[in-house]
Short mmCIF file of C-alpha atoms in Angstrom, two decimals:
data_model
loop_
_atom_site.label_atom_id
_atom_site.label_comp_id
_atom_site.label_asym_id
_atom_site.label_seq_id
_atom_site.Cartn_x
_atom_site.Cartn_y
_atom_site.Cartn_z
CA MET P 147 -14.30 -7.43 14.93
CA GLY P 148 -10.59 -7.53 15.64
CA ARG P 149 -7.77 -5.52 14.20
CA PHE P 150 -6.33 -6.71 10.89
CA ILE P 151 -2.56 -7.25 10.97
CA SER P 152 -0.98 -6.77 7.54
CA ALA P 153 2.36 -8.10 6.32
CA ALA P 154 3.87 -4.60 6.54
CA VAL P 155 2.78 -4.18 10.17
CA LEU P 156 4.03 -7.68 11.04
CA ARG P 157 7.38 -6.98 9.40
CA ASP P 158 7.85 -3.89 11.61
CA MET P 159 6.93 -5.91 14.71
CA ALA P 160 9.47 -8.56 13.77
CA LYS P 161 12.28 -5.99 13.89
CA LEU P 162 11.98 -6.11 17.67
CA GLY P 163 11.90 -9.92 17.97
CA LYS P 164 10.69 -13.14 16.39
CA ASN P 165 8.20 -13.98 19.14
CA ILE P 166 5.14 -11.75 18.76
CA VAL P 167 2.07 -11.66 21.01
CA LEU P 168 -1.12 -10.21 19.53
CA GLU P 169 -4.46 -9.30 21.07
CA GLU P 170 -6.98 -12.15 21.20
CA ASP P 171 -9.24 -10.66 18.48
CA SER P 172 -6.43 -9.78 16.05
CA VAL P 173 -6.73 -11.15 12.50
CA LEU P 174 -3.74 -11.84 10.24
CA THR P 175 -4.15 -11.15 6.54
CA PRO P 176 -3.13 -14.02 4.23
CA SER P 177 0.05 -12.19 3.22
CA ALA P 178 0.94 -11.68 6.90
CA LYS P 179 0.59 -15.42 7.55
CA ASP P 180 2.88 -16.16 4.61
CA LEU P 181 5.43 -13.63 5.90
CA ALA P 182 5.38 -15.22 9.37
CA LYS P 183 6.25 -18.60 7.89
CA GLU P 184 8.89 -17.09 5.63
CA LEU P 185 10.69 -15.25 8.45
CA GLY P 186 10.25 -17.96 11.09
CA ILE P 187 8.10 -15.74 13.29
CA THR P 188 6.17 -17.27 16.17
CA ILE P 189 2.85 -15.55 16.76
CA SER P 190 0.68 -16.05 19.84
CA LYS P 191 -2.69 -14.68 20.88
CA GLY P 192 -2.32 -14.52 24.62
CA ARG P 193 -1.31 -18.09 25.44
CA GLU P 194 -2.63 -19.60 22.21
CA GLU P 195 0.05 -20.07 19.56
CA ILE P 196 -1.43 -19.67 16.09
CA ILE P 197 1.63 -19.74 13.86
CA SER P 198 4.91 -21.50 14.56
CA ARG P 199 7.85 -22.48 12.41
CA ASN P 200 10.66 -24.64 13.72
CA VAL P 201 14.10 -23.30 12.90
CA VAL P 202 16.84 -25.92 13.03
CA GLY P 203 20.54 -26.30 12.33
CA GLN P 204 22.53 -23.17 11.76
CA ALA P 205 19.38 -21.06 11.45
CA GLY P 206 18.37 -22.18 14.94
CA VAL P 207 21.77 -21.24 16.34
CA GLN P 208 21.52 -17.84 14.67
CA LEU P 209 18.06 -17.28 16.14
CA ILE P 210 19.24 -18.20 19.65
CA ASN P 211 22.23 -15.88 19.30
CA SER P 212 19.96 -13.13 18.01
CA GLN P 213 17.61 -13.49 20.97
CA SER P 214 20.58 -13.48 23.33
CA ARG P 215 21.93 -10.30 21.78
CA THR P 216 18.48 -8.70 22.01
CA THR P 217 18.33 -9.52 25.72
CA ASP P 218 21.71 -7.88 26.27
CA THR P 219 20.99 -4.81 24.16
CA LYS P 220 21.98 -1.62 25.93
CA ASP P 221 19.68 1.36 26.22
CA ALA P 222 21.67 3.24 23.59
CA ASP P 223 21.31 0.41 21.09
CA LEU P 224 17.58 0.14 21.76
CA LYS P 225 17.15 3.88 21.29
CA GLN P 226 19.00 3.69 17.97
CA ALA P 227 16.79 0.82 16.81
CA VAL P 228 13.61 2.71 17.71
CA GLN P 229 14.85 5.84 15.95
CA LYS P 230 15.60 3.82 12.82
CA ILE P 231 12.10 2.32 12.77
CA LEU P 232 10.50 5.73 13.34
CA GLY P 233 12.60 7.16 10.53
CA GLU P 234 11.31 4.53 8.14
CA VAL P 235 7.70 5.05 9.20
CA LEU P 236 7.82 8.85 9.01
CA LYS P 237 9.73 9.25 5.77
CA PRO P 238 7.68 10.48 2.77
CA ALA P 239 6.08 7.80 0.64
CA CYS P 240 7.37 9.51 -2.49
CA ALA P 241 10.79 11.14 -2.58
CA ASN P 242 10.04 13.13 -5.77
CA PRO P 243 6.30 13.85 -6.17
CA LYS P 244 5.19 15.22 -9.53
CA ALA P 245 2.07 16.55 -11.25
CA THR P 246 0.22 13.70 -12.93
CA HIS P 247 -2.76 13.39 -15.28
CA VAL P 248 -4.63 10.06 -15.45
CA LYS P 249 -7.13 9.69 -18.28
CA GLY P 250 -10.42 8.09 -17.33
CA GLU P 251 -10.45 5.68 -20.26
CA THR P 252 -7.22 4.09 -19.01
CA VAL P 253 -8.67 3.18 -15.59
CA VAL P 254 -9.55 -0.50 -15.16
CA ILE P 255 -10.95 -1.59 -11.79
CA GLN P 256 -9.68 -5.05 -10.79
CA PRO P 257 -11.08 -7.58 -8.27
CA PHE P 258 -9.62 -6.84 -4.83
CA PRO P 259 -7.65 -9.96 -3.75
CA GLU P 260 -8.08 -9.31 0.00
CA ALA P 261 -11.90 -9.32 -0.21
CA PRO P 262 -13.66 -12.13 1.71
CA PRO P 263 -14.68 -15.16 -0.39
CA GLY P 264 -17.77 -14.52 -2.48
CA GLN P 265 -17.62 -10.75 -2.06
CA LYS P 266 -17.49 -8.71 -5.26
CA VAL P 267 -15.16 -5.86 -4.41
CA GLY P 268 -13.13 -3.99 -7.03
CA LEU P 269 -10.26 -1.55 -6.53
CA VAL P 270 -7.56 0.28 -8.42
CA ASP P 271 -5.03 2.96 -7.47
CA VAL P 272 -4.70 5.71 -10.09
CA ILE P 273 -2.23 7.80 -8.06
CA ASP P 274 0.27 5.99 -5.85
CA SER P 275 3.63 6.45 -4.12
CA ARG P 276 5.48 6.46 -7.44
CA VAL P 277 4.21 9.98 -8.11
CA GLY P 278 2.84 11.42 -4.87
CA ASN P 279 2.45 11.29 -1.10
CA LEU P 280 -1.32 10.98 -1.42
CA ALA P 281 -2.91 8.00 -3.15
CA SER P 282 -6.24 7.96 -4.93
CA GLY P 283 -8.31 5.52 -6.91
CA PHE P 284 -11.67 3.83 -7.34
CA MET P 285 -13.42 1.02 -5.55
CA THR P 286 -16.71 -0.76 -6.24
CA PHE P 287 -19.02 -2.93 -4.15
CA ASP P 288 -21.57 -5.18 -5.84
CA HIS P 289 -24.01 -6.39 -3.14
CA SER P 290 -20.89 -6.98 -1.05
CA GLN P 291 -19.01 -5.92 2.07
CA LEU P 292 -15.39 -5.61 3.15
CA PRO P 293 -14.24 -5.60 6.80
CA TRP P 294 -11.06 -3.52 7.02
CA PHE P 295 -8.64 -1.88 9.43
CA LEU P 296 -7.33 1.50 8.27
CA ASN P 297 -3.77 2.23 9.30
CA TYR P 298 -4.01 5.44 7.28
CA ASP P 299 -6.41 8.37 6.72
CA GLU P 300 -9.00 8.12 3.96
CA VAL P 301 -11.57 10.34 2.25
CA ASP P 302 -14.28 8.73 0.09
CA TYR P 303 -16.46 10.45 -2.53
CA VAL P 304 -19.50 8.51 -3.75
CA ILE P 305 -19.87 8.55 -7.53
CA GLU P 306 -22.87 6.24 -7.92
CA GLY P 307 -25.07 3.95 -5.85
CA GLU P 308 -25.39 3.67 -2.06
CA PHE P 309 -22.17 3.36 -0.08
CA VAL P 310 -22.51 2.12 3.50
CA LEU P 311 -19.79 2.60 6.11
CA GLU P 312 -19.90 1.03 9.57
CA VAL P 313 -17.36 2.47 12.01
CA GLU P 314 -17.24 2.58 15.83
CA GLY P 315 -20.92 1.76 16.21
CA GLN P 316 -22.00 4.33 13.64
CA VAL P 317 -23.55 3.62 10.26
CA PHE P 318 -23.18 6.14 7.43
CA ARG P 319 -25.29 5.73 4.29
CA ALA P 320 -23.74 7.88 1.60
CA LYS P 321 -25.36 8.81 -1.71
CA PRO P 322 -23.80 10.15 -4.93
CA GLY P 323 -22.03 13.45 -4.21
CA ASP P 324 -21.52 12.66 -0.52
CA VAL P 325 -18.06 12.76 1.09
CA VAL P 326 -16.92 10.57 4.01
CA TYR P 327 -13.74 10.95 6.07
CA ILE P 328 -12.27 7.98 7.98
CA PRO P 329 -9.43 8.60 10.45
CA LYS P 330 -6.36 6.42 10.82
CA GLY P 331 -6.82 3.56 13.27
CA SER P 332 -10.47 2.88 12.39
CA GLN P 333 -11.94 -0.62 12.19
CA VAL P 334 -14.63 -0.42 9.51
CA VAL P 335 -16.94 -2.38 7.26
CA PHE P 336 -17.41 -1.02 3.72
CA SER P 337 -20.51 -2.27 1.88
CA SER P 338 -23.33 -1.63 -0.53
CA PRO P 339 -26.81 -3.22 -0.54
CA THR P 340 -26.84 -2.82 -4.34
CA PHE P 341 -23.89 -1.50 -6.36
CA CYS P 342 -21.76 1.55 -5.71
CA LYS P 343 -18.66 3.21 -7.11
CA VAL P 344 -16.46 5.33 -4.88
CA PHE P 345 -13.45 7.57 -5.45
CA TYR P 346 -11.00 7.45 -2.55
CA CYS P 347 -7.99 9.45 -1.43
CA THR P 348 -5.60 8.12 1.23
CA TYR P 349 -2.60 9.33 3.20
CA PRO P 350 0.07 8.09 3.06
CA ALA P 351 0.22 7.06 -0.58
CA ASN P 352 1.77 3.68 0.23
CA TRP P 353 -1.36 2.60 2.12
CA ALA P 354 -1.13 -0.91 0.71
CA ASP P 355 2.14 -1.44 2.61
CA PHE P 356 0.14 -1.17 5.83
CA CYS P 357 -2.92 -3.27 4.80
CA GLU P 358 -1.78 -6.08 2.54
#
């Protein structure tokens, strides 16, 4: 299964040019496809173009000029652009983290919109980048599975049911009380043959910006 390209990842790629070439097995999330159309990005998988938007009139002239300027960019300008992107990626998710108490009765798990059709996957963040640099929340799987690419680190604690994780050819079957760690850059499949509820913790807190 290929790598999932989120809108946040695509937006960073677009900072270096509007013509983007992805690996053959890459998969764009729905929000990434919408962003490509919105920004006039042309995406190709090798030689196969999968998304293209014609830019005409003044916008077309601006794009041509932009590409011309990019071609003529000096090493110093390129270095500055790379440093700016790295600064945005490395900056803390939360500028002012604070102690926070979330009461259990206020937590409502919602259907996860990025789940494949027909898959009953629920998710909710209870701690996010508004209060901390780590995020945490709950997710549920009801006889369902979710293919996912993690552009962040994650720890999962199984509260109830059987939680199955497939990663890099390995299959972990976790029971209540078990803890699973998943490193950044992992292509996984979350699932449960019955029903399970899992508490997760991710770093950075703004994980959704990388996997929309």
